[in-house]
XYZ file of C-alpha atoms in Angstrom:
329
model
C 0.000 0.000 0.000
C 1.299 3.441 -0.896
C 0.799 6.802 0.693
C 1.453 10.192 -0.839
C 3.804 12.799 0.554
C 3.178 16.486 -0.001
C 5.753 19.260 0.212
C 4.754 22.070 2.573
C 5.286 25.760 2.010
C 8.488 25.778 4.050
C 9.882 22.520 2.665
C 8.466 20.118 5.286
C 7.112 16.806 4.030
C 3.419 16.498 4.775
C 1.762 13.223 3.940
C -1.819 12.101 3.479
C -2.733 9.393 5.980
C -4.636 6.285 4.932
C -8.147 5.580 6.313
C -6.806 2.701 8.398
C -4.184 4.903 10.040
C -6.736 7.640 10.693
C -9.061 5.136 12.351
C -6.246 3.820 14.560
C -5.424 7.309 15.821
C -9.101 8.125 16.344
C -9.484 5.005 18.478
C -6.289 5.743 20.415
C -7.290 9.307 21.267
C -10.874 8.379 22.092
C -9.848 5.595 24.486
C -7.681 8.022 26.457
C -10.502 10.494 27.168
C -13.749 8.506 27.023
C -15.522 7.513 30.261
C -16.176 3.850 31.070
C -19.159 2.134 29.506
C -22.326 2.330 31.671
C -23.160 -0.934 33.446
C -26.577 -0.333 34.931
C -28.893 -3.168 35.937
C -31.958 -1.558 34.405
C -32.618 -1.098 30.716
C -30.846 -2.473 27.712
C -27.076 -2.887 28.276
C -24.581 -0.997 26.162
C -23.012 -3.115 23.456
C -20.360 -0.591 22.382
C -18.244 1.784 24.439
C -18.196 5.579 24.469
C -14.681 5.445 23.019
C -15.797 3.503 19.942
C -18.688 5.852 19.240
C -16.496 8.923 19.692
C -13.755 7.529 17.448
C -16.207 6.696 14.669
C -17.792 10.147 14.812
C -14.352 11.729 14.515
C -13.514 9.386 11.635
C -16.757 10.419 9.922
C -15.912 14.113 10.270
C -12.340 13.549 9.071
C -13.459 12.143 5.723
C -16.762 14.053 5.490
C -18.945 10.936 5.289
C -22.594 10.236 5.885
C -23.571 7.721 8.548
C -24.230 5.079 5.909
C -20.909 5.758 4.181
C -19.151 5.483 7.543
C -20.670 2.063 8.175
C -19.701 0.910 4.686
C -16.093 2.105 5.131
C -15.704 0.337 8.467
C -16.525 -3.046 6.949
C -13.089 -3.055 5.320
C -11.217 -1.432 8.217
C -12.497 -3.154 11.381
C -12.455 -6.863 12.130
C -14.694 -6.803 15.186
C -18.305 -5.639 15.469
C -19.096 -1.951 15.256
C -22.257 0.172 15.558
C -24.663 0.538 12.668
C -25.318 3.912 11.089
C -28.619 4.187 13.017
C -26.869 3.532 16.320
C -24.134 6.050 15.510
C -26.672 8.751 14.650
C -28.650 8.001 17.819
C -25.534 8.318 19.966
C -24.628 11.676 18.390
C -28.118 12.971 19.134
C -28.713 11.661 22.661
C -25.446 10.690 24.335
C -22.603 12.815 22.941
C -21.356 15.027 25.776
C -19.735 18.423 24.986
C -17.258 17.824 27.812
C -16.143 14.677 26.029
C -15.346 16.683 22.890
C -13.547 19.254 25.026
C -11.397 16.550 26.629
C -10.612 15.111 23.193
C -9.486 18.509 21.912
C -7.293 19.106 24.973
C -5.636 15.700 24.550
C -4.974 16.365 20.881
C -3.563 19.852 21.502
C -1.157 18.529 24.157
C 0.179 15.942 21.727
C 0.587 18.549 19.006
C 2.493 20.882 21.314
C 4.801 18.009 22.257
C 5.613 17.390 18.586
C 6.030 21.105 17.855
C 8.130 21.997 20.887
C 10.866 24.626 20.325
C 13.605 22.007 20.624
C 12.020 20.024 17.767
C 12.168 22.953 15.332
C 14.383 22.531 12.263
C 17.965 23.575 12.876
C 19.104 26.681 11.153
C 15.556 27.895 10.606
C 15.689 31.655 10.386
C 12.864 33.999 11.252
C 10.556 34.940 8.427
C 11.255 38.224 6.719
C 7.529 38.919 6.557
C 7.205 39.459 10.305
C 8.873 42.041 12.579
C 11.816 40.855 14.632
C 10.045 41.243 17.977
C 7.248 38.928 16.824
C 9.465 35.842 16.961
C 10.885 36.839 20.335
C 7.469 36.991 22.001
C 5.962 33.836 20.581
C 3.772 31.811 20.966
C 1.032 33.422 18.930
C -2.653 32.801 19.576
C -5.446 33.679 17.168
C -9.136 33.844 18.030
C -12.036 34.256 15.640
C -15.529 32.984 14.930
C -17.406 31.635 11.925
C -20.774 30.146 11.038
C -21.434 26.752 9.429
C -24.844 26.209 7.841
C -26.729 22.989 8.460
C -29.806 21.291 7.023
C -32.490 22.813 9.207
C -35.788 24.145 8.026
C -35.604 27.673 6.677
C -36.314 30.312 9.288
C -37.996 33.671 8.813
C -36.037 36.737 9.897
C -37.725 40.124 10.043
C -35.273 43.007 10.145
C -36.006 46.316 11.812
C -35.292 48.326 8.699
C -37.814 47.706 5.950
C -40.521 45.097 5.684
C -38.592 42.390 3.901
C -38.840 38.861 5.262
C -35.868 36.643 4.394
C -35.448 32.912 4.560
C -32.075 31.832 5.904
C -30.617 28.460 6.736
C -29.768 27.585 10.333
C -26.157 28.210 11.339
C -23.910 26.699 13.988
C -21.583 29.398 15.292
C -18.073 28.220 16.130
C -15.444 30.160 18.073
C -11.920 28.795 17.660
C -8.845 29.601 19.729
C -5.841 28.599 17.616
C -2.100 28.511 18.143
C 0.126 29.467 15.231
C 3.613 28.111 14.581
C 4.832 30.800 12.216
C 8.045 29.012 11.250
C 6.274 25.841 10.156
C 3.178 27.667 8.903
C 0.992 25.420 11.045
C -2.207 26.147 12.941
C -3.814 23.843 15.473
C -6.846 24.301 17.764
C -6.556 24.894 21.488
C -10.110 25.765 22.487
C -13.603 26.401 21.251
C -17.038 27.628 22.100
C -20.264 27.107 20.209
C -23.794 28.359 19.811
C -26.590 28.881 17.350
C -27.799 31.752 15.252
C -26.778 33.478 12.059
C -25.490 36.652 13.702
C -23.172 36.090 16.689
C -24.311 37.676 19.921
C -22.182 38.706 22.893
C -20.816 35.321 24.082
C -18.591 34.981 27.115
C -15.200 35.099 25.392
C -13.488 35.331 28.757
C -14.952 31.973 29.750
C -13.316 30.363 26.718
C -9.946 31.798 27.693
C -10.389 30.510 31.247
C -11.260 27.006 30.042
C -8.343 26.971 27.594
C -5.815 29.379 29.131
C -2.977 30.543 26.862
C 0.491 31.032 28.338
C 2.422 34.257 27.656
C 2.910 35.300 24.034
C 0.424 37.301 21.951
C -3.299 37.048 21.299
C -4.613 38.489 18.034
C -8.338 39.169 17.587
C -10.659 41.677 15.964
C -12.885 44.279 17.615
C -15.578 41.705 18.370
C -13.457 40.463 21.295
C -13.067 43.877 22.925
C -14.622 43.171 26.324
C -13.925 43.385 30.053
C -13.695 39.631 30.586
C -11.158 39.218 27.788
C -8.915 41.987 29.115
C -9.105 40.580 32.648
C -8.184 36.999 31.695
C -5.338 38.084 29.432
C -3.917 40.298 32.162
C -3.888 37.389 34.624
C -2.262 35.036 32.090
C 0.452 37.482 31.101
C -0.618 37.436 27.447
C -0.180 40.596 25.415
C -3.439 41.383 23.569
C -3.393 42.855 20.081
C -7.124 43.497 19.758
C -8.685 46.302 17.791
C -10.750 48.564 20.055
C -14.326 49.448 19.301
C -15.559 52.970 18.809
C -12.515 54.234 16.945
C -10.072 53.230 19.663
C -11.458 55.477 22.407
C -10.479 54.055 25.783
C -11.318 55.133 29.331
C -10.814 51.976 31.357
C -7.291 51.116 32.450
C -7.111 47.797 30.599
C -8.282 49.333 27.327
C -5.877 52.249 27.721
C -2.971 49.817 28.075
C -4.242 47.900 25.063
C -4.332 51.072 22.982
C -0.816 51.981 24.024
C 0.454 48.492 23.157
C -1.281 48.407 19.771
C 1.033 47.093 17.052
C -0.357 47.197 13.484
C 2.566 45.117 12.167
C 1.509 42.255 14.424
C -2.242 42.713 13.972
C -2.012 42.109 10.229
C -1.328 38.429 10.974
C -4.772 38.033 12.545
C -6.217 36.940 9.200
C -4.167 33.731 9.278
C -6.940 32.079 11.298
C -9.266 32.426 8.325
C -7.276 29.634 6.690
C -8.672 27.204 9.274
C -12.275 28.150 8.571
C -11.583 28.168 4.850
C -10.102 24.666 5.052
C -13.107 23.360 6.975
C -15.580 24.827 4.503
C -13.526 23.621 1.551
C -13.802 20.047 2.793
C -17.541 20.578 3.018
C -17.483 21.341 -0.703
C -18.773 24.858 -0.164
C -21.997 23.341 1.144
C -23.381 22.792 4.609
C -23.445 20.272 7.420
C -25.835 17.381 6.864
C -27.177 17.457 10.419
C -30.713 18.712 11.038
C -30.783 19.407 14.792
C -29.042 22.435 16.335
C -27.095 20.332 18.866
C -25.920 17.695 16.379
C -24.883 20.470 13.975
C -22.866 22.154 16.730
C -21.248 18.851 17.707
C -20.358 18.205 14.062
C -18.773 21.672 13.801
C -16.634 20.887 16.867
C -15.668 17.526 15.384
C -14.635 19.323 12.188
C -12.315 21.512 14.265
C -10.848 18.480 16.044
C -10.418 16.708 12.697
C -8.445 19.734 11.472
C -6.036 19.315 14.381
C -5.804 15.578 13.714
C -4.748 16.268 10.107
C -1.966 18.494 11.421
C -0.818 15.754 13.802
C -0.848 13.048 11.129
C 1.142 15.254 8.771
C 3.925 15.451 11.370
C 4.083 11.789 12.375
C 6.366 9.404 10.487
C 4.597 6.963 8.144
C 3.860 3.523 9.559
C 6.066 0.555 8.608
C 5.434 -0.833 5.137
C 4.261 2.418 3.602
C 6.039 3.868 0.597
C 5.841 7.408 -0.695
C 4.656 8.436 -4.147
C 6.228 11.699 -5.292
């Protein structure tokens, strides 16, 4: 069996993993974070574990498959029994816990940071000429932004205040991603997330996301939508320098916002748009379409699995190929 190797922008070999290898890593990560299988005396006993369900849902998101296509693919990849497509869809709707997805993302991000530690950087790698010199000295870099992924819900009527027009829009799952950027390798991987519904994002608790997934030192780049008291407070406690555009033309009265205005660096802020590559990659794999889920919760869970699958692709591109695999150039 052969596997292709791709050349990255900076000369690093990045390979495409086979479905069997992807499934093995999905099972490995899921077993490390999944809770034990319930063993109650009442009701029908569980035949499959939480880890197996979680791994198969991540495998489905990785290759953008339907539930039926996932079941068909597993017939050639798994020797033992596995859930049917009805059972997998039922688990995603009734039993998938957001905390389980959060634990899976944390486990994946820790493994990625171990592989991308400073001592594992290529020797003789010079700083990029595109960035100012002080940017490399104060790494790591964190990027935070939000996007919306449409899903197959019934069209909803929205009546706007201006005018009398009534528009039909598709339901959207709103995803907030906290990413870490390795500028030398040109790699992005997820550290944290938050989700919700609605086409237009409201005022979510961005500070809560930073508390759940605390960054350490470095820089945080974000647009004016993240200009809030909770964000400034958490970043001050963590020792992270914020490069966030202020609302209202940059007028600042509070102490935290005054310090942020004084520390504003336009040369650093221009790198904020790098995070759009993550959202663009997710939507490209969706074929420019939408998520196939119909319920708001399952659509939000699928959006989070898409983000985790993005980090898994980064991890697999860094790992050496398994024994017996040959590259096709």
